[in-house]
PDB file of C-alpha atoms in Angstrom:
ATOM      1  CA  MET C   1     105.935  94.966  87.487  1.00 81.00           C
ATOM      2  CA  ASP C   2     104.713  91.397  87.094  1.00 90.00           C
ATOM      3  CA  LYS C   3     101.290  90.774  88.645  1.00 93.00           C
ATOM      4  CA  PHE C   4     101.847  87.028  88.758  1.00 92.00           C
ATOM      5  CA  LEU C   5     105.074  87.543  90.717  1.00 93.00           C
ATOM      6  CA  LEU C   6     103.145  89.768  93.131  1.00 94.00           C
ATOM      7  CA  GLN C   7     100.547  87.025  93.483  1.00 95.00           C
ATOM      8  CA  GLN C   8     103.281  84.516  94.345  1.00 95.00           C
ATOM      9  CA  ARG C   9     104.723  86.889  96.952  1.00 95.00           C
ATOM     10  CA  VAL C  10     101.281  87.301  98.513  1.00 96.00           C
ATOM     11  CA  LEU C  11     100.943  83.522  98.708  1.00 96.00           C
ATOM     12  CA  GLU C  12     104.412  83.228 100.271  1.00 96.00           C
ATOM     13  CA  ARG C  13     103.559  85.849 102.898  1.00 96.00           C
ATOM     14  CA  LEU C  14     100.231  84.157 103.630  1.00 96.00           C
ATOM     15  CA  ALA C  15     102.064  80.831 104.062  1.00 97.00           C
ATOM     16  CA  GLU C  16     104.395  82.499 106.592  1.00 97.00           C
ATOM     17  CA  ASP C  17     101.415  84.024 108.421  1.00 96.00           C
ATOM     18  CA  LEU C  18      99.682  80.636 108.471  1.00 97.00           C
ATOM     19  CA  LEU C  19     102.714  78.961 109.999  1.00 98.00           C
ATOM     20  CA  GLN C  20     102.884  81.606 112.734  1.00 97.00           C
ATOM     21  CA  ALA C  21      99.145  81.357 113.467  1.00 96.00           C
ATOM     22  CA  GLU C  22      99.310  77.563 113.661  1.00 96.00           C
ATOM     23  CA  GLN C  23     102.309  77.702 116.007  1.00 96.00           C
ATOM     24  CA  ALA C  24     100.553  80.263 118.208  1.00 95.00           C
ATOM     25  CA  ALA C  25      97.398  78.117 118.286  1.00 94.00           C
ATOM     26  CA  ARG C  26      99.404  75.043 119.299  1.00 93.00           C
ATOM     27  CA  ALA C  27     101.249  76.935 122.036  1.00 92.00           C
ATOM     28  CA  ALA C  28      98.015  78.402 123.410  1.00 90.00           C
ATOM     29  CA  HIS C  29      96.339  74.977 123.287  1.00 89.00           C
ATOM     30  CA  GLU C  30      99.251  73.414 125.184  1.00 90.00           C
ATOM     31  CA  THR C  31      99.005  76.162 127.795  1.00 88.00           C
ATOM     32  CA  ALA C  32      95.234  75.700 128.079  1.00 85.00           C
ATOM     33  CA  THR C  33      95.474  71.940 128.560  1.00 86.00           C
ATOM     34  CA  HIS C  34      98.611  71.753 130.694  1.00 84.00           C
ATOM     35  CA  GLU C  35      97.994  70.151 134.088  1.00 80.00           C
ATOM     36  CA  GLU C  36      99.595  73.064 135.937  1.00 79.00           C
ATOM     37  CA  ASN C  37      96.949  75.413 134.535  1.00 75.00           C
ATOM     38  CA  ILE C  38      93.924  73.609 135.943  1.00 77.00           C
ATOM     39  CA  ALA C  39      91.853  76.208 137.764  1.00 77.00           C
ATOM     40  CA  GLU C  40      92.105  75.957 141.536  1.00 78.00           C
ATOM     41  CA  ASN C  41      89.387  78.547 142.156  1.00 81.00           C
ATOM     42  CA  LYS C  42      87.030  80.782 140.187  1.00 78.00           C
ATOM     43  CA  TYR C  43      89.669  83.512 139.906  1.00 77.00           C
ATOM     44  CA  ASP C  44      92.280  81.240 138.370  1.00 77.00           C
ATOM     45  CA  THR C  45      91.555  81.845 134.676  1.00 85.00           C
ATOM     46  CA  LEU C  46      94.888  81.254 132.933  1.00 81.00           C
ATOM     47  CA  GLY C  47      93.724  77.993 131.353  1.00 85.00           C
ATOM     48  CA  LEU C  48      90.438  79.565 130.224  1.00 86.00           C
ATOM     49  CA  GLU C  49      92.199  82.601 128.743  1.00 90.00           C
ATOM     50  CA  ALA C  50      94.653  80.346 126.907  1.00 88.00           C
ATOM     51  CA  ALA C  51      91.716  78.335 125.517  1.00 90.00           C
ATOM     52  CA  TYR C  52      90.130  81.534 124.178  1.00 93.00           C
ATOM     53  CA  LEU C  53      93.461  82.502 122.656  1.00 93.00           C
ATOM     54  CA  ALA C  54      93.867  79.058 121.058  1.00 92.00           C
ATOM     55  CA  THR C  55      90.381  79.339 119.540  1.00 95.00           C
ATOM     56  CA  GLY C  56      91.146  82.787 118.141  1.00 96.00           C
ATOM     57  CA  GLN C  57      94.437  81.642 116.647  1.00 94.00           C
ATOM     58  CA  ALA C  58      92.748  78.605 115.096  1.00 95.00           C
ATOM     59  CA  ARG C  59      90.134  80.887 113.513  1.00 96.00           C
ATOM     60  CA  ARG C  60      92.879  83.163 112.208  1.00 96.00           C
ATOM     61  CA  ALA C  61      94.675  80.155 110.693  1.00 96.00           C
ATOM     62  CA  GLU C  62      91.456  79.070 108.976  1.00 97.00           C
ATOM     63  CA  ALA C  63      90.900  82.581 107.600  1.00 95.00           C
ATOM     64  CA  ILE C  64      94.441  82.557 106.190  1.00 96.00           C
ATOM     65  CA  ARG C  65      93.829  79.139 104.602  1.00 97.00           C
ATOM     66  CA  GLN C  66      90.695  80.524 102.927  1.00 96.00           C
ATOM     67  CA  ALA C  67      92.609  83.588 101.711  1.00 95.00           C
ATOM     68  CA  MET C  68      95.258  81.278 100.231  1.00 96.00           C
ATOM     69  CA  VAL C  69      92.561  79.360  98.345  1.00 96.00           C
ATOM     70  CA  HIS C  70      91.203  82.625  96.912  1.00 95.00           C
ATOM     71  CA  TRP C  71      94.672  83.846  95.956  1.00 96.00           C
ATOM     72  CA  ARG C  72      95.557  80.521  94.285  1.00 97.00           C
ATOM     73  CA  GLN C  73      92.372  80.677  92.193  1.00 96.00           C
ATOM     74  CA  PHE C  74      92.880  84.361  91.376  1.00 95.00           C
ATOM     75  CA  ARG C  75      93.790  85.184  87.770  1.00 95.00           C
ATOM     76  CA  PRO C  76      94.667  88.882  87.314  1.00 92.00           C
ATOM     77  CA  LEU C  77      93.489  90.096  83.932  1.00 90.00           C
ATOM     78  CA  PRO C  78      95.126  92.825  81.850  1.00 92.00           C
ATOM     79  CA  TYR C  79      93.745  96.323  82.328  1.00 94.00           C
ATOM     80  CA  ASP C  80      90.771  97.153  80.090  1.00 94.00           C
ATOM     81  CA  ALA C  81      90.233 100.923  79.789  1.00 93.00           C
ATOM     82  CA  ASN C  82      86.574 100.314  78.844  1.00 95.00           C
ATOM     83  CA  LYS C  83      85.904  98.701  82.228  1.00 95.00           C
ATOM     84  CA  GLY C  84      88.265 100.833  84.290  1.00 96.00           C
ATOM     85  CA  ILE C  85      90.130  99.539  87.317  1.00 97.00           C
ATOM     86  CA  GLN C  86      88.951  96.053  88.315  1.00 96.00           C
ATOM     87  CA  LEU C  87      90.137  93.287  90.608  1.00 94.00           C
ATOM     88  CA  GLY C  88      93.659  92.325  89.524  1.00 95.00           C
ATOM     89  CA  ALA C  89      94.711  95.832  88.536  1.00 96.00           C
ATOM     90  CA  LEU C  90      98.106  97.225  89.454  1.00 96.00           C
ATOM     91  CA  VAL C  91      97.507 100.939  90.048  1.00 97.00           C
ATOM     92  CA  CYS C  92      99.881 103.849  90.529  1.00 97.00           C
ATOM     93  CA  LEU C  93      98.331 106.774  92.430  1.00 97.00           C
ATOM     94  CA  VAL C  94      99.825 110.202  93.127  1.00 97.00           C
ATOM     95  CA  ASP C  95      98.664 112.576  95.862  1.00 94.00           C
ATOM     96  CA  ALA C  96      98.731 116.379  96.052  1.00 90.00           C
ATOM     97  CA  ASP C  97     102.335 116.246  97.370  1.00 93.00           C
ATOM     98  CA  ASP C  98     103.484 114.223  94.318  1.00 95.00           C
ATOM     99  CA  GLN C  99     103.904 111.128  96.503  1.00 95.00           C
ATOM    100  CA  GLN C 100     103.267 107.989  94.479  1.00 95.00           C
ATOM    101  CA  GLN C 101     101.935 104.717  95.759  1.00 95.00           C
ATOM    102  CA  GLN C 102     101.435 101.389  94.054  1.00 96.00           C
ATOM    103  CA  LEU C 103      98.294  99.352  94.731  1.00 96.00           C
ATOM    104  CA  PHE C 104      97.509  95.802  93.718  1.00 97.00           C
ATOM    105  CA  LEU C 105      93.809  94.951  93.960  1.00 96.00           C
ATOM    106  CA  GLY C 106      93.344  91.335  94.902  1.00 95.00           C
ATOM    107  CA  PRO C 107      90.913  89.035  96.639  1.00 93.00           C
ATOM    108  CA  ASP C 108      90.149  89.310 100.344  1.00 86.00           C
ATOM    109  CA  GLY C 109      92.708  88.302 102.905  1.00 79.00           C
ATOM    110  CA  GLY C 110      95.789  89.709 101.270  1.00 76.00           C
ATOM    111  CA  SER C 111      96.070  93.111 102.869  1.00 88.00           C
ATOM    112  CA  MET C 112      99.825  93.646 103.120  1.00 94.00           C
ATOM    113  CA  LYS C 113     102.719  95.735 101.889  1.00 95.00           C
ATOM    114  CA  LEU C 114     105.274  93.999  99.660  1.00 94.00           C
ATOM    115  CA  HIS C 115     108.757  95.170  98.722  1.00 89.00           C
ATOM    116  CA  CYS C 116     109.342  94.684  94.989  1.00 84.00           C
ATOM    117  CA  GLY C 117     112.634  95.929  93.613  1.00 81.00           C
ATOM    118  CA  ASP C 118     112.974  99.515  94.756  1.00 86.00           C
ATOM    119  CA  GLN C 119     109.235 100.014  95.362  1.00 89.00           C
ATOM    120  CA  PHE C 120     106.601  99.041  97.876  1.00 95.00           C
ATOM    121  CA  VAL C 121     103.270  97.720  96.661  1.00 96.00           C
ATOM    122  CA  GLN C 122     100.226  97.892  98.907  1.00 96.00           C
ATOM    123  CA  VAL C 123      98.029  94.839  98.342  1.00 96.00           C
ATOM    124  CA  ILE C 124      94.370  95.579  99.117  1.00 96.00           C
ATOM    125  CA  SER C 125      90.985  94.107  98.356  1.00 93.00           C
ATOM    126  CA  SER C 126      88.148  95.835  96.581  1.00 89.00           C
ATOM    127  CA  ASP C 127      86.365  95.915  99.969  1.00 90.00           C
ATOM    128  CA  ALA C 128      88.989  98.254 101.452  1.00 92.00           C
ATOM    129  CA  PRO C 129      87.968 101.943 101.348  1.00 91.00           C
ATOM    130  CA  LEU C 130      90.717 102.837  98.856  1.00 93.00           C
ATOM    131  CA  GLY C 131      89.965  99.697  96.843  1.00 94.00           C
ATOM    132  CA  ARG C 132      86.302 100.714  96.551  1.00 94.00           C
ATOM    133  CA  ALA C 133      87.309 104.273  95.653  1.00 95.00           C
ATOM    134  CA  VAL C 134      89.488 103.252  92.686  1.00 96.00           C
ATOM    135  CA  LEU C 135      87.142 100.625  91.193  1.00 96.00           C
ATOM    136  CA  GLY C 136      85.961 101.698  87.749  1.00 96.00           C
ATOM    137  CA  LYS C 137      88.406 104.614  87.534  1.00 97.00           C
ATOM    138  CA  CYS C 138      90.747 105.092  84.572  1.00 97.00           C
ATOM    139  CA  GLU C 139      94.136 106.683  84.066  1.00 96.00           C
ATOM    140  CA  GLY C 140      93.896 110.434  84.710  1.00 96.00           C
ATOM    141  CA  ASP C 141      90.806 110.135  86.934  1.00 97.00           C
ATOM    142  CA  GLU C 142      90.640 111.710  90.370  1.00 97.00           C
ATOM    143  CA  VAL C 143      90.042 109.532  93.415  1.00 96.00           C
ATOM    144  CA  SER C 144      88.713 111.131  96.564  1.00 93.00           C
ATOM    145  CA  MET C 145      88.003 109.535  99.907  1.00 91.00           C
ATOM    146  CA  GLN C 146      87.141 110.714 103.402  1.00 86.00           C
ATOM    147  CA  ILE C 147      89.316 109.382 106.237  1.00 81.00           C
ATOM    148  CA  ALA C 148      88.148 110.574 109.628  1.00 81.00           C
ATOM    149  CA  ALA C 149      88.095 114.373 109.426  1.00 86.00           C
ATOM    150  CA  SER C 150      90.386 114.683 106.409  1.00 87.00           C
ATOM    151  CA  ARG C 151      89.712 114.242 102.724  1.00 90.00           C
ATOM    152  CA  GLN C 152      92.397 112.578 100.644  1.00 91.00           C
ATOM    153  CA  GLN C 153      92.675 113.042  96.913  1.00 94.00           C
ATOM    154  CA  PHE C 154      94.696 111.099  94.391  1.00 96.00           C
ATOM    155  CA  GLU C 155      95.128 110.959  90.661  1.00 97.00           C
ATOM    156  CA  VAL C 156      95.344 107.651  88.849  1.00 97.00           C
ATOM    157  CA  LEU C 157      98.693 107.868  87.042  1.00 97.00           C
ATOM    158  CA  GLN C 158      98.978 104.416  85.548  1.00 96.00           C
ATOM    159  CA  VAL C 159      97.079 101.125  85.503  1.00 97.00           C
ATOM    160  CA  GLN C 160      98.282  97.700  84.406  1.00 94.00           C
TER     161      GLN C 160
END
């Protein structure tokens, strides 16, 4: 699997998310500033609620823009067994039920699942619990993490 192709797909998905966030911010702003939504009494809060929503959507759009900057600057390096799994690694994990999952460790802001060929790749940052758990691990290592009351264990099958 090509890491640079994955990076491009992440950027495409972020661009789609940005467009949606910008459209939602514009719609909420129009609702907040429309003359029909001027408050007539203290209980008439539609305009105020729409303003809060517009602010939240604008913040989300800015966060996506920042994620796109990080992803454009990101240069995934080849796997180095001496360093173990690092940012930019494409990792195949297997659980106790022989279920495999593909992970791509990237910069913040790209948490998503991508369909590549006949597989799904989960894109996560090194700040995600599973991302932190695999950092520094090598092929054949065990990865264990606590999620709520259950403990999940994986084996690192392959790293690119």
